[in-house]
mmCIF file of C-alpha atoms in Angstrom:
data_model
loop_
_atom_site.group_PDB
_atom_site.id
_atom_site.type_symbol
_atom_site.label_atom_id
_atom_site.label_comp_id
_atom_site.label_asym_id
_atom_site.label_seq_id
_atom_site.Cartn_x
_atom_site.Cartn_y
_atom_site.Cartn_z
ATOM 1 C CA MET A 263 0.000 0.000 0.000
ATOM 2 C CA LYS A 264 1.157 3.519 -0.757
ATOM 3 C CA ALA A 265 0.317 6.458 1.504
ATOM 4 C CA SER A 266 -1.962 7.804 -1.230
ATOM 5 C CA ASP A 267 -4.042 4.586 -1.024
ATOM 6 C CA ALA A 268 -4.976 5.173 2.622
ATOM 7 C CA ASP A 269 -6.616 7.633 4.958
ATOM 8 C CA ILE A 270 -3.848 8.063 7.521
ATOM 9 C CA LEU A 271 -5.327 9.114 10.838
ATOM 10 C CA ILE A 272 -2.883 10.849 13.173
ATOM 11 C CA ILE A 273 -4.040 10.195 16.754
ATOM 12 C CA PRO A 274 -2.070 12.275 19.275
ATOM 13 C CA GLY A 275 -1.995 11.682 22.988
ATOM 14 C CA TYR A 276 -2.516 13.815 26.069
ATOM 15 C CA THR A 277 -2.054 17.573 25.340
ATOM 16 C CA ASN A 278 -1.845 16.932 21.566
ATOM 17 C CA SER A 279 1.330 16.801 19.455
ATOM 18 C CA GLY A 280 2.997 20.183 19.071
ATOM 19 C CA PRO A 281 4.655 21.699 15.998
ATOM 20 C CA GLY A 282 7.980 19.893 16.531
ATOM 21 C CA HIS A 283 6.461 16.450 17.170
ATOM 22 C CA TRP A 284 7.010 13.726 14.576
ATOM 23 C CA GLN A 285 3.209 13.248 14.237
ATOM 24 C CA THR A 286 2.773 16.895 13.219
ATOM 25 C CA ARG A 287 5.607 16.595 10.722
ATOM 26 C CA TRP A 288 4.142 13.419 9.225
ATOM 27 C CA GLU A 289 0.725 15.043 8.962
ATOM 28 C CA ALA A 290 2.283 17.911 6.986
ATOM 29 C CA LYS A 291 4.230 15.542 4.689
ATOM 30 C CA LEU A 292 1.591 12.923 3.951
ATOM 31 C CA SER A 293 -1.132 14.228 1.643
ATOM 32 C CA THR A 294 -3.760 11.772 2.895
ATOM 33 C CA ALA A 295 -3.020 12.268 6.604
ATOM 34 C CA ARG A 296 -5.330 14.110 8.944
ATOM 35 C CA ARG A 297 -5.317 14.613 12.678
ATOM 36 C CA VAL A 298 -8.095 13.315 14.868
ATOM 37 C CA GLU A 299 -8.926 16.513 16.759
ATOM 38 C CA GLN A 300 -10.199 16.203 20.300
ATOM 39 C CA ALA A 301 -12.428 18.775 22.016
ATOM 40 C CA GLU A 302 -10.352 18.605 25.170
ATOM 41 C CA TRP A 303 -6.634 17.855 24.962
ATOM 42 C CA THR A 304 -5.709 18.627 28.590
ATOM 43 C CA LYS A 305 -8.653 16.973 30.350
ATOM 44 C CA PRO A 306 -9.366 13.989 28.120
ATOM 45 C CA VAL A 307 -12.594 12.060 28.545
ATOM 46 C CA ARG A 308 -12.236 8.457 27.407
ATOM 47 C CA GLU A 309 -15.710 8.170 25.838
ATOM 48 C CA ASP A 310 -15.269 11.441 23.920
ATOM 49 C CA TRP A 311 -11.859 10.471 22.576
ATOM 50 C CA ILE A 312 -13.114 7.027 21.526
ATOM 51 C CA ALA A 313 -16.150 8.548 19.788
ATOM 52 C CA ARG A 314 -13.997 11.047 17.836
ATOM 53 C CA ILE A 315 -11.647 8.320 16.611
ATOM 54 C CA ALA A 316 -14.555 6.088 15.541
ATOM 55 C CA GLU A 317 -16.177 9.067 13.811
ATOM 56 C CA GLU A 318 -13.016 9.769 11.786
ATOM 57 C CA VAL A 319 -12.514 6.104 10.872
ATOM 58 C CA ASN A 320 -16.149 5.801 9.784
ATOM 59 C CA ALA A 321 -15.930 8.997 7.696
ATOM 60 C CA SER A 322 -12.970 7.656 5.719
ATOM 61 C CA THR A 323 -13.247 6.920 2.023
ATOM 62 C CA ARG A 324 -10.104 4.781 1.733
ATOM 63 C CA PRO A 325 -8.691 2.026 3.927
ATOM 64 C CA VAL A 326 -7.543 3.531 7.213
ATOM 65 C CA VAL A 327 -4.082 3.436 8.754
ATOM 66 C CA LEU A 328 -3.986 4.553 12.377
ATOM 67 C CA VAL A 329 -0.883 6.378 13.625
ATOM 68 C CA ALA A 330 -1.315 6.711 17.380
ATOM 69 C CA HIS A 331 1.046 8.070 20.014
ATOM 70 C CA SER A 332 0.817 7.701 23.775
ATOM 71 C CA LEU A 333 -2.764 8.182 25.089
ATOM 72 C CA GLY A 334 -3.964 7.961 21.490
ATOM 73 C CA ILE A 335 -3.187 4.230 21.623
ATOM 74 C CA PRO A 336 -5.618 3.118 24.338
ATOM 75 C CA SER A 337 -8.169 5.500 22.810
ATOM 76 C CA ALA A 338 -7.816 3.818 19.407
ATOM 77 C CA ILE A 339 -7.869 0.304 20.891
ATOM 78 C CA HIS A 340 -11.065 1.045 22.833
ATOM 79 C CA ALA A 341 -12.641 2.512 19.660
ATOM 80 C CA ILE A 342 -12.212 -0.656 17.556
ATOM 81 C CA PRO A 343 -15.680 -2.093 18.317
ATOM 82 C CA TYR A 344 -17.215 1.095 16.842
ATOM 83 C CA PHE A 345 -15.363 0.985 13.511
ATOM 84 C CA ARG A 346 -17.628 0.419 10.503
ATOM 85 C CA LYS A 347 -14.935 1.042 7.878
ATOM 86 C CA ARG A 348 -11.870 -1.008 7.065
ATOM 87 C CA VAL A 349 -8.713 -0.400 9.054
ATOM 88 C CA ALA A 350 -5.757 -1.674 7.044
ATOM 89 C CA GLY A 351 -3.245 -1.347 9.874
ATOM 90 C CA ALA A 352 -2.042 0.548 12.916
ATOM 91 C CA PHE A 353 1.267 2.085 13.927
ATOM 92 C CA PHE A 354 1.414 2.556 17.706
ATOM 93 C CA VAL A 355 4.225 4.533 19.342
ATOM 94 C CA ALA A 356 5.043 4.785 23.066
ATOM 95 C CA PRO A 357 2.066 3.054 24.703
ATOM 96 C CA PRO A 358 1.548 4.439 28.197
ATOM 97 C CA ASP A 359 0.752 2.169 31.119
ATOM 98 C CA VAL A 360 -2.678 3.612 31.907
ATOM 99 C CA THR A 361 -3.165 1.201 34.812
ATOM 100 C CA ASN A 362 -0.104 2.488 36.687
ATOM 101 C CA PRO A 363 -1.354 4.260 39.859
ATOM 102 C CA ASP A 364 1.628 6.641 39.629
ATOM 103 C CA ILE A 365 0.437 8.069 36.290
ATOM 104 C CA ARG A 366 -0.184 11.804 36.332
ATOM 105 C CA PRO A 367 -2.674 13.280 35.953
ATOM 106 C CA LYS A 368 -4.645 10.533 37.677
ATOM 107 C CA HIS A 369 -7.686 10.793 35.389
ATOM 108 C CA LEU A 370 -5.608 9.227 32.584
ATOM 109 C CA MET A 371 -6.159 5.911 34.374
ATOM 110 C CA THR A 372 -9.745 6.024 33.079
ATOM 111 C CA PHE A 373 -8.284 5.023 29.677
ATOM 112 C CA GLY A 374 -7.196 1.652 31.086
ATOM 113 C CA PRO A 375 -6.977 -1.167 31.118
ATOM 114 C CA TYR A 376 -6.118 -2.036 27.541
ATOM 115 C CA PRO A 377 -8.280 -4.664 25.851
ATOM 116 C CA ARG A 378 -6.116 -7.744 25.285
ATOM 117 C CA ASP A 379 -7.954 -9.274 22.336
ATOM 118 C CA PRO A 380 -5.991 -9.846 19.122
ATOM 119 C CA LEU A 381 -6.386 -6.888 16.779
ATOM 120 C CA PRO A 382 -8.425 -7.376 13.597
ATOM 121 C CA PHE A 383 -5.674 -5.730 11.496
ATOM 122 C CA PRO A 384 -1.860 -5.789 11.285
ATOM 123 C CA SER A 385 0.005 -3.490 13.640
ATOM 124 C CA ILE A 386 3.401 -2.395 14.855
ATOM 125 C CA THR A 387 4.076 -1.156 18.369
ATOM 126 C CA VAL A 388 7.223 0.923 18.893
ATOM 127 C CA ALA A 389 8.399 1.116 22.495
ATOM 128 C CA SER A 390 11.308 2.639 24.352
ATOM 129 C CA ARG A 391 13.391 1.053 27.084
ATOM 130 C CA ASN A 392 13.206 4.207 29.244
ATOM 131 C CA ASP A 393 9.766 5.669 28.572
ATOM 132 C CA PRO A 394 8.658 7.475 31.751
ATOM 133 C CA PHE A 395 4.994 6.686 30.960
ATOM 134 C CA GLY A 396 5.225 2.970 30.305
ATOM 135 C CA SER A 397 7.788 0.202 30.679
ATOM 136 C CA TYR A 398 9.125 -1.805 27.784
ATOM 137 C CA GLU A 399 7.859 -4.947 29.519
ATOM 138 C CA HIS A 400 4.329 -3.523 29.587
ATOM 139 C CA ALA A 401 4.543 -2.644 25.884
ATOM 140 C CA ASP A 402 5.815 -6.153 25.116
ATOM 141 C CA GLU A 403 2.919 -7.696 27.035
ATOM 142 C CA ILE A 404 0.162 -5.688 25.326
ATOM 143 C CA ALA A 405 1.736 -5.954 21.862
ATOM 144 C CA SER A 406 1.972 -9.712 22.292
ATOM 145 C CA SER A 407 -1.702 -9.977 23.288
ATOM 146 C CA TRP A 408 -2.716 -7.902 20.240
ATOM 147 C CA GLY A 409 -0.531 -9.867 17.814
ATOM 148 C CA SER A 410 1.365 -6.636 17.150
ATOM 149 C CA PHE A 411 4.972 -6.654 15.999
ATOM 150 C CA LEU A 412 7.068 -4.971 18.707
ATOM 151 C CA VAL A 413 9.923 -2.667 17.675
ATOM 152 C CA ASP A 414 12.561 -1.922 20.322
ATOM 153 C CA ALA A 415 13.438 1.782 20.034
ATOM 154 C CA GLY A 416 16.207 1.493 22.616
ATOM 155 C CA GLU A 417 16.527 4.277 25.162
ATOM 156 C CA ALA A 418 14.347 6.799 23.362
ATOM 157 C CA GLY A 419 12.279 8.300 26.181
ATOM 158 C CA HIS A 420 8.643 8.927 25.263
ATOM 159 C CA ILE A 421 9.495 9.153 21.544
ATOM 160 C CA ASN A 422 8.271 12.726 21.242
ATOM 161 C CA ALA A 423 9.770 16.160 20.609
ATOM 162 C CA ASP A 424 10.922 16.430 24.241
ATOM 163 C CA SER A 425 13.022 13.281 23.832
ATOM 164 C CA GLY A 426 14.553 14.582 20.582
ATOM 165 C CA HIS A 427 12.183 12.814 18.190
ATOM 166 C CA GLY A 428 10.945 15.699 16.069
ATOM 167 C CA PRO A 429 11.927 14.521 12.593
ATOM 168 C CA TRP A 430 12.400 10.885 13.745
ATOM 169 C CA PRO A 431 13.834 9.457 10.493
ATOM 170 C CA GLU A 432 14.038 5.932 11.942
ATOM 171 C CA GLY A 433 10.310 6.007 12.619
ATOM 172 C CA THR A 434 9.636 7.269 9.114
ATOM 173 C CA MET A 435 11.539 4.320 7.665
ATOM 174 C CA VAL A 436 9.755 1.762 9.865
ATOM 175 C CA PHE A 437 6.376 3.299 9.000
ATOM 176 C CA ALA A 438 7.148 3.326 5.249
ATOM 177 C CA GLN A 439 8.166 -0.332 5.366
ATOM 178 C CA PHE A 440 5.045 -1.234 7.369
ATOM 179 C CA LEU A 441 2.809 0.688 4.946
ATOM 180 C CA SER A 442 4.372 -1.068 1.940
ATOM 181 C CA ARG A 443 3.350 -4.449 3.407
ATOM 182 C CA LEU A 444 -0.314 -3.599 3.944
ATOM 183 C CA ALA A 445 -2.951 -4.737 1.497
ATOM 184 C CA PRO A 446 -4.605 -1.808 -0.330
#
């Protein structure tokens, strides 16, 4: 599949992805990419975020590829039962452990726990060895339950602009390879 064959939905996490974030850069580069906008980025409500993602998937005219970061991942996973259009694949980056009682702000725990059913589409989960919001072991466990291919990003923090992943060329290459293997 080529990027032009898909509706690429950029699904940011808590507080959105700023101008230097790799998701924002990908959205600007990929002609068929669009951001799933949330009404409230700083006080997310699980049901609202899930509904917005399902709405965007169901409004798509081409097969959908989800590109979710951080809190966007549990939101997308919880939205799957509401999808009426085809999702060709998902690219998940830096899954947070939303069941960790130390997570801040506390209301982010309402996005957990993650469903553990196998996903109905191919996926890749990229995780860091030193992500302050979720351990690599947690990412390995959920990716395994989903049937998602886990990519070890090494010590990459939360894989966002703050951890030096603005352009993120390695991520671009992994995403391009993943996209090329999806059925149109």
